[in-house]
Coordinates of C-alpha atoms and ligand atoms in Angstrom, one line a residue:
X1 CA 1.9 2.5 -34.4
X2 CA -0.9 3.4 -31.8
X3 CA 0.3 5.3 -29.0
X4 CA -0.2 3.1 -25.7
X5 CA -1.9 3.8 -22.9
X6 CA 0.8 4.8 -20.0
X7 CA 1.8 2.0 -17.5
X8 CA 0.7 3.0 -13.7
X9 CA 4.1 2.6 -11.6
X10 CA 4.5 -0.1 -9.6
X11 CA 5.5 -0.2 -6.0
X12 CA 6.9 -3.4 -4.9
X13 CA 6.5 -4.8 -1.4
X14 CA 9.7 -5.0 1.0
X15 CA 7.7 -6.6 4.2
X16 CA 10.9 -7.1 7.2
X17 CA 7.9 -8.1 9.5
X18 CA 7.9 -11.7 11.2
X19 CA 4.2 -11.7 10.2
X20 CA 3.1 -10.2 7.2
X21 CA 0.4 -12.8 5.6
X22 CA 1.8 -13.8 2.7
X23 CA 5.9 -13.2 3.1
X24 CA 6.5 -12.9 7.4
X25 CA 9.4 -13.8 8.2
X26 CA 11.5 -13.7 5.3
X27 CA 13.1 -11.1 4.6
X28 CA 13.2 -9.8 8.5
X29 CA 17.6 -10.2 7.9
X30 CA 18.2 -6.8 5.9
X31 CA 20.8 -8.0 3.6
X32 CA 18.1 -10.4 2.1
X33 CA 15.6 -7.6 2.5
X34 CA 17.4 -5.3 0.6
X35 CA 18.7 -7.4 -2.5
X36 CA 14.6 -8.6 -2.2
X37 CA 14.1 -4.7 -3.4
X38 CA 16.6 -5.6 -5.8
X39 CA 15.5 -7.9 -7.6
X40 CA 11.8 -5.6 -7.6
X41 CA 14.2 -3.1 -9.2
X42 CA 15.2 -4.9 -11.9
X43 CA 11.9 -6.6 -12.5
X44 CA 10.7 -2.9 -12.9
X45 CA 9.5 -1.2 -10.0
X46 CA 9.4 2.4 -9.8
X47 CA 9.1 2.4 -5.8
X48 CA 10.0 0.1 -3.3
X49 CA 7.8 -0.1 0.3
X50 CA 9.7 -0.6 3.0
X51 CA 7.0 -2.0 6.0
X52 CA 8.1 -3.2 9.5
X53 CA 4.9 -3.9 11.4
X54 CA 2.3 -6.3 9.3
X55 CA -1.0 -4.4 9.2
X56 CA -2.2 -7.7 8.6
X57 CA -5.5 -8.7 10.7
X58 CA -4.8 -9.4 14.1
X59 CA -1.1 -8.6 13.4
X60 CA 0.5 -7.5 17.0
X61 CA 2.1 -4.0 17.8
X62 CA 5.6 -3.5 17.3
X63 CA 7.4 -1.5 19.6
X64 CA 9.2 1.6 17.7
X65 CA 12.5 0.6 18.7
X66 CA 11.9 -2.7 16.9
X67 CA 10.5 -1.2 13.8
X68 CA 13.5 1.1 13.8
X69 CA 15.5 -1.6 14.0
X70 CA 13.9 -3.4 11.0
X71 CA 13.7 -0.4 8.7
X72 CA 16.5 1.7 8.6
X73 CA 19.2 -0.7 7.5
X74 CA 16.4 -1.8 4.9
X75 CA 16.0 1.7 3.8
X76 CA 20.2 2.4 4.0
X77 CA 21.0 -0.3 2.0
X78 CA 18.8 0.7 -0.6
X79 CA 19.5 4.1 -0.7
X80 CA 23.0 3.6 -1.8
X81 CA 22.1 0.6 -4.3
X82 CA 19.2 2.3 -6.4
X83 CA 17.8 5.4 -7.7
X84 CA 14.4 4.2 -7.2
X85 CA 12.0 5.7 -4.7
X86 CA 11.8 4.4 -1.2
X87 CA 8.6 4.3 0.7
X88 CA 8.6 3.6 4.6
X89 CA 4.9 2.0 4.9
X90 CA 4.1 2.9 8.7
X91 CA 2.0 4.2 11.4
X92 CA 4.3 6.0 13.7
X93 CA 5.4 9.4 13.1
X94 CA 9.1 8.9 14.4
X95 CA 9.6 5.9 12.1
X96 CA 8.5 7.8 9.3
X97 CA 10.8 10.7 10.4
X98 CA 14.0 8.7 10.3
X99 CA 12.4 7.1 7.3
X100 CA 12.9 10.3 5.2
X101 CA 16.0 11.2 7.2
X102 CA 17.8 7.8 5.5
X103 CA 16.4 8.5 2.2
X104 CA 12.7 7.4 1.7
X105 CA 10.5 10.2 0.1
X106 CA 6.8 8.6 0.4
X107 CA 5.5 8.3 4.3
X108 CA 2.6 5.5 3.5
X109 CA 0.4 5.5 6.7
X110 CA -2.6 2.9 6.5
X111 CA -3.9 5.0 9.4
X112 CA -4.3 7.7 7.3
X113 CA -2.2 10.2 9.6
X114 CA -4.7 9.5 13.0
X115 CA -2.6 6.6 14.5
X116 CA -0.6 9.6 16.7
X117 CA -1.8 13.1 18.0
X118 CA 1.8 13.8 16.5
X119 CA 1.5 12.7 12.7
X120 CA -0.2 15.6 10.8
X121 CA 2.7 17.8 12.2
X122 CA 5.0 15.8 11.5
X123 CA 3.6 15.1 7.8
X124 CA 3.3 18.7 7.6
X125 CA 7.3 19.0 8.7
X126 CA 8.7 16.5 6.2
X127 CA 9.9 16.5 2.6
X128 CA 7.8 13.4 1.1
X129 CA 4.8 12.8 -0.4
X130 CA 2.2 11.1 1.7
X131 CA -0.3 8.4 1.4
X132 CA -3.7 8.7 3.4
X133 CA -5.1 5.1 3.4
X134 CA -8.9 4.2 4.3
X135 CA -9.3 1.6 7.3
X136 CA -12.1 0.6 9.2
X137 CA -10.7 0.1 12.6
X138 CA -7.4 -0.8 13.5
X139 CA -5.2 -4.4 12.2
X140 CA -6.5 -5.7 15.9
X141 CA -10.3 -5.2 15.0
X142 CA -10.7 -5.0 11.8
X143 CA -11.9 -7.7 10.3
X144 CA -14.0 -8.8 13.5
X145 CA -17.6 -7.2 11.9
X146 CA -16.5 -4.7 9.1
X147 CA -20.2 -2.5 8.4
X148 CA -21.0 0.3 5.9
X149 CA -24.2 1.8 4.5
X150 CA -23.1 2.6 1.3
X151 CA -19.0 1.5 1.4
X152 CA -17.5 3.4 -1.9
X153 CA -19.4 6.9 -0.2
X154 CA -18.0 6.0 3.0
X155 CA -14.1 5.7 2.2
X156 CA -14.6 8.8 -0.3
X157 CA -15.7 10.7 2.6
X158 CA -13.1 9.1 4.7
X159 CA -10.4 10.4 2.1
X160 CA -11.4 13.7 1.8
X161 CA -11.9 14.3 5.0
X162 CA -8.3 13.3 5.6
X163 CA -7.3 15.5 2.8
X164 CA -8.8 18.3 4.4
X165 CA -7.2 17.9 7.8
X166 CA -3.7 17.1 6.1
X167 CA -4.3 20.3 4.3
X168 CA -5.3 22.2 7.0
X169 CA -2.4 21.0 9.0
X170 CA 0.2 22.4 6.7
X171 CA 0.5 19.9 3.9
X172 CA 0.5 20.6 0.3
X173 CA -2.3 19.4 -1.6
X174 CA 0.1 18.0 -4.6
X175 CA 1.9 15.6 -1.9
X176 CA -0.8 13.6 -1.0
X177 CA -2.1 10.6 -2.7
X178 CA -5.3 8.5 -1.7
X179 CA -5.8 4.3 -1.4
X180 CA -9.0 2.9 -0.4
X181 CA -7.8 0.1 1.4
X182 CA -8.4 -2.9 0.2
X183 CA -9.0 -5.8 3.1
X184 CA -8.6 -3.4 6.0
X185 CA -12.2 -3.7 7.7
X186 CA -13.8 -4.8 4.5
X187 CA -15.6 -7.7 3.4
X188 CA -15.2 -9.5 0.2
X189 CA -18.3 -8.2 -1.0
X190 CA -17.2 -4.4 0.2
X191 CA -13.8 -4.8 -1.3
X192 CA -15.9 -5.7 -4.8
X193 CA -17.6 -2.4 -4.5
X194 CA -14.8 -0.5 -4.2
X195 CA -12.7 -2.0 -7.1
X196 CA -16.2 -1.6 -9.5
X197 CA -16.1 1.9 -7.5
X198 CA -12.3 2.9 -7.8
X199 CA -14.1 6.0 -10.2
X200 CA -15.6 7.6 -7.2
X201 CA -12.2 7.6 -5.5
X202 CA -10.3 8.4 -8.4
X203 CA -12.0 11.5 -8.1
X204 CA -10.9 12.8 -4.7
X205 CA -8.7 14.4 -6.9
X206 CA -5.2 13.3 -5.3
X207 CA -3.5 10.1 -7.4
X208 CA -5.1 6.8 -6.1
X209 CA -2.7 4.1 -4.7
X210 CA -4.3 0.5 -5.4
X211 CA -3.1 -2.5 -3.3
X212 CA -5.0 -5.8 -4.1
X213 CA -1.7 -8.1 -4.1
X214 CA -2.4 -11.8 -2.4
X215 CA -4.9 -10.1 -0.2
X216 CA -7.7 -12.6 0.7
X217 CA -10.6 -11.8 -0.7
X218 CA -8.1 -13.4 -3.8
X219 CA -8.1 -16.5 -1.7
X220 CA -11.9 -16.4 -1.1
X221 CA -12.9 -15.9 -4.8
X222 CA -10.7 -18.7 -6.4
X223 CA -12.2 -22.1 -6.7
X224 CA -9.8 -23.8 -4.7
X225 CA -9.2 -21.1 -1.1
X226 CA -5.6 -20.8 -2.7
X227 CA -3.6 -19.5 0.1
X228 CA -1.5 -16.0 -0.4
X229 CA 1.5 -17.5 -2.2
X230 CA -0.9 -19.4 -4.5
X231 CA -2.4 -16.1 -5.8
X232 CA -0.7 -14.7 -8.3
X233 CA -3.2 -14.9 -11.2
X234 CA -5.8 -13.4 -8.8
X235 CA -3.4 -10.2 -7.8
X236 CA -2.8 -9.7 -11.3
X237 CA -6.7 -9.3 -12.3
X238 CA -7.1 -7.2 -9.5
X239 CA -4.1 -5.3 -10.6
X240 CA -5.6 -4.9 -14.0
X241 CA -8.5 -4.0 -13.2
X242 CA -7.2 -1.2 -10.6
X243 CA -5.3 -0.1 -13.3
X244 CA -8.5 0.2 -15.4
X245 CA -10.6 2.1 -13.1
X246 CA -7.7 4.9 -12.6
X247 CA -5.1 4.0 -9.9
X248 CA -2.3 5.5 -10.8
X249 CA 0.5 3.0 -8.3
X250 CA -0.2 -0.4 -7.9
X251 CA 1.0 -1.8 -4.8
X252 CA 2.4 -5.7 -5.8
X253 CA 4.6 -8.3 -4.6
X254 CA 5.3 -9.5 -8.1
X255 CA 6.4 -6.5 -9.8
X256 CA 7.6 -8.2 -13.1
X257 CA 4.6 -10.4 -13.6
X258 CA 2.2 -8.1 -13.0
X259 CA 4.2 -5.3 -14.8
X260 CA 4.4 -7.7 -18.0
X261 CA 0.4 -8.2 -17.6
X262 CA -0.3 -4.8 -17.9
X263 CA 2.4 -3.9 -21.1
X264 CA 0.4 -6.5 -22.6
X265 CA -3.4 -5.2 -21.8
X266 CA -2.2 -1.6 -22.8
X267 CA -0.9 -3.0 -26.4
X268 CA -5.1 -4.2 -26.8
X269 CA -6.0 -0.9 -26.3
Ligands
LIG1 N1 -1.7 -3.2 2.4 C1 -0.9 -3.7 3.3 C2 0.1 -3.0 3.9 N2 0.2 -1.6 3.6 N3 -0.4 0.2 2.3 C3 -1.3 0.8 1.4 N4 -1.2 2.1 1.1 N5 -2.2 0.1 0.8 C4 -2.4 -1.3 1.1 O1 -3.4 -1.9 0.5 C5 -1.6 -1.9 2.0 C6 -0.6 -1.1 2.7 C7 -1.0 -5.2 3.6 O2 -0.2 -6.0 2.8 P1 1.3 -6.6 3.1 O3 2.3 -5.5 3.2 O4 1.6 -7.6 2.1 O5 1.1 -7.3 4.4 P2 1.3 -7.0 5.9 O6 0.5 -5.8 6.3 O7 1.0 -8.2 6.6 O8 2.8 -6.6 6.1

């Protein structure tokens, strides 16, 4: 038999926010949070990504005692119930901190270490890989008037200019990994261009991180405006095709559908 092409891995989403856009709300009491991650687990995730601020537009601050608060037990219980990795998707540097303290190994900062004059030292400091993310502007802003020249050359200069500074802050090259941040300050038409573009970031050179999962340009494409629950079918093209272009994690909230795509596309190949 034909060898197959490798599966990406797959990061599932563990959101204890009271707003994320597609799954606020429920899973904010820990015990449900965690055996959520669970049940990513066993549907075959190789990471899990603990958030507890939605990044989603418009989303409001959360105080860092109140992100604490939602992580850690999160990222606790999980420790002790699975071998798989734990991610703790924030901003702040002292969340991230007692992140890796309790067990996760990935900081994923959609602010791309800028949110805090403290987070490239502390970055530099911990023992976990670290994901830059592209944004234009912050959750508040950005999706008021999202503008590029040339989008795909804009977020690959983005990345490796956050490369750079990671790098020259004391952060090794091999921990850091790249996502061009799909929906954050984009448009439908400039989240197109980076999914047909996903080459040009692939070659950054650090592995690409691809999260596409009910986001809305999903919503805006299908016939109907499905809202975020409704999207599956839509997440899982997007996944495909993410996975096609070179990501090498795919950031989902249904791990074993999408997973069960892909096993599939890869036997065609
Ligand atoms: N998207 C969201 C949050 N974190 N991190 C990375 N690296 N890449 C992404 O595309 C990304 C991310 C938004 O999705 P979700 O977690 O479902 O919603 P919310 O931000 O509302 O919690």
């Amino acid at each position: 038999m034909q060898e197959r092409p490798a599966l990406p891995l797959f990061m599932g989403i563990v959101n204890t926010t009271t707003d994320s856009f597609s799954d606020g709300g429920r899973y904010l009491d820990p015990a449900r949070a965690v055996a959520h991650g669970l049940k990513l687990v066993a549907e075959g995730a190789d990471i899990l990504d603990i958030g507890g601020e939605s990044t989603r537009p418009g989303a409001k601050d959360v105080p860092l005692t109140e992100e604490l608060a939602r992580v850690l037990p999160v990222i606790e219980g999980l420790r002790k119930a699975t071998a798989a990795r734990l991610s703790i998707d924030t901003r702040k540097p002292e969340v991230a901190r007692a992140a890796v303290a309790a067990g996760a190994s990935i900081w994923n900062d959609v602010s791309a270490l800028q949110f805090s004059s403290e987070s490239l030292a502390v970055a530099a400091a911990l023992d976990c890989d670290i994901v830059l993310m592209h944004a234009q502007g912050t959750p508040q802003t950005m999706q008021k008037n999202p503008h590029y020249d040339d989008v795909v050359a804009e977020v690959a200069a983005f990345l490796d200019a956050r490369i750079a500074a990671a790098v020259a802050a004391g952060v090794e090259r091999s921990r850091l990994l790249v996502d061009p941040g799909i929906g954050f300050g984009k448009t439908l038409e400039h989240n197109l261009a980076i999914i047909r573009g996903l080459g040009t970031i692939v070659d950054r050179g650090a592995p690409v991180l691809f999260g596409a999962s009910r986001k809305s340009f999903i919503g805006k494409l299908d016939p109907g405006g499905a809202p975020a629950a409704k999207r599956l079918g839509g997440s899982i093209a997007a996944a495909l095709e993410g996975w096609r272009r070179g990501a090498a994690i795919l950031r989902v909230h249904d791990v074993g559908a999408t997973r069960q795509a892909l096993a599939v596309a890869a036997a065609f190949r």
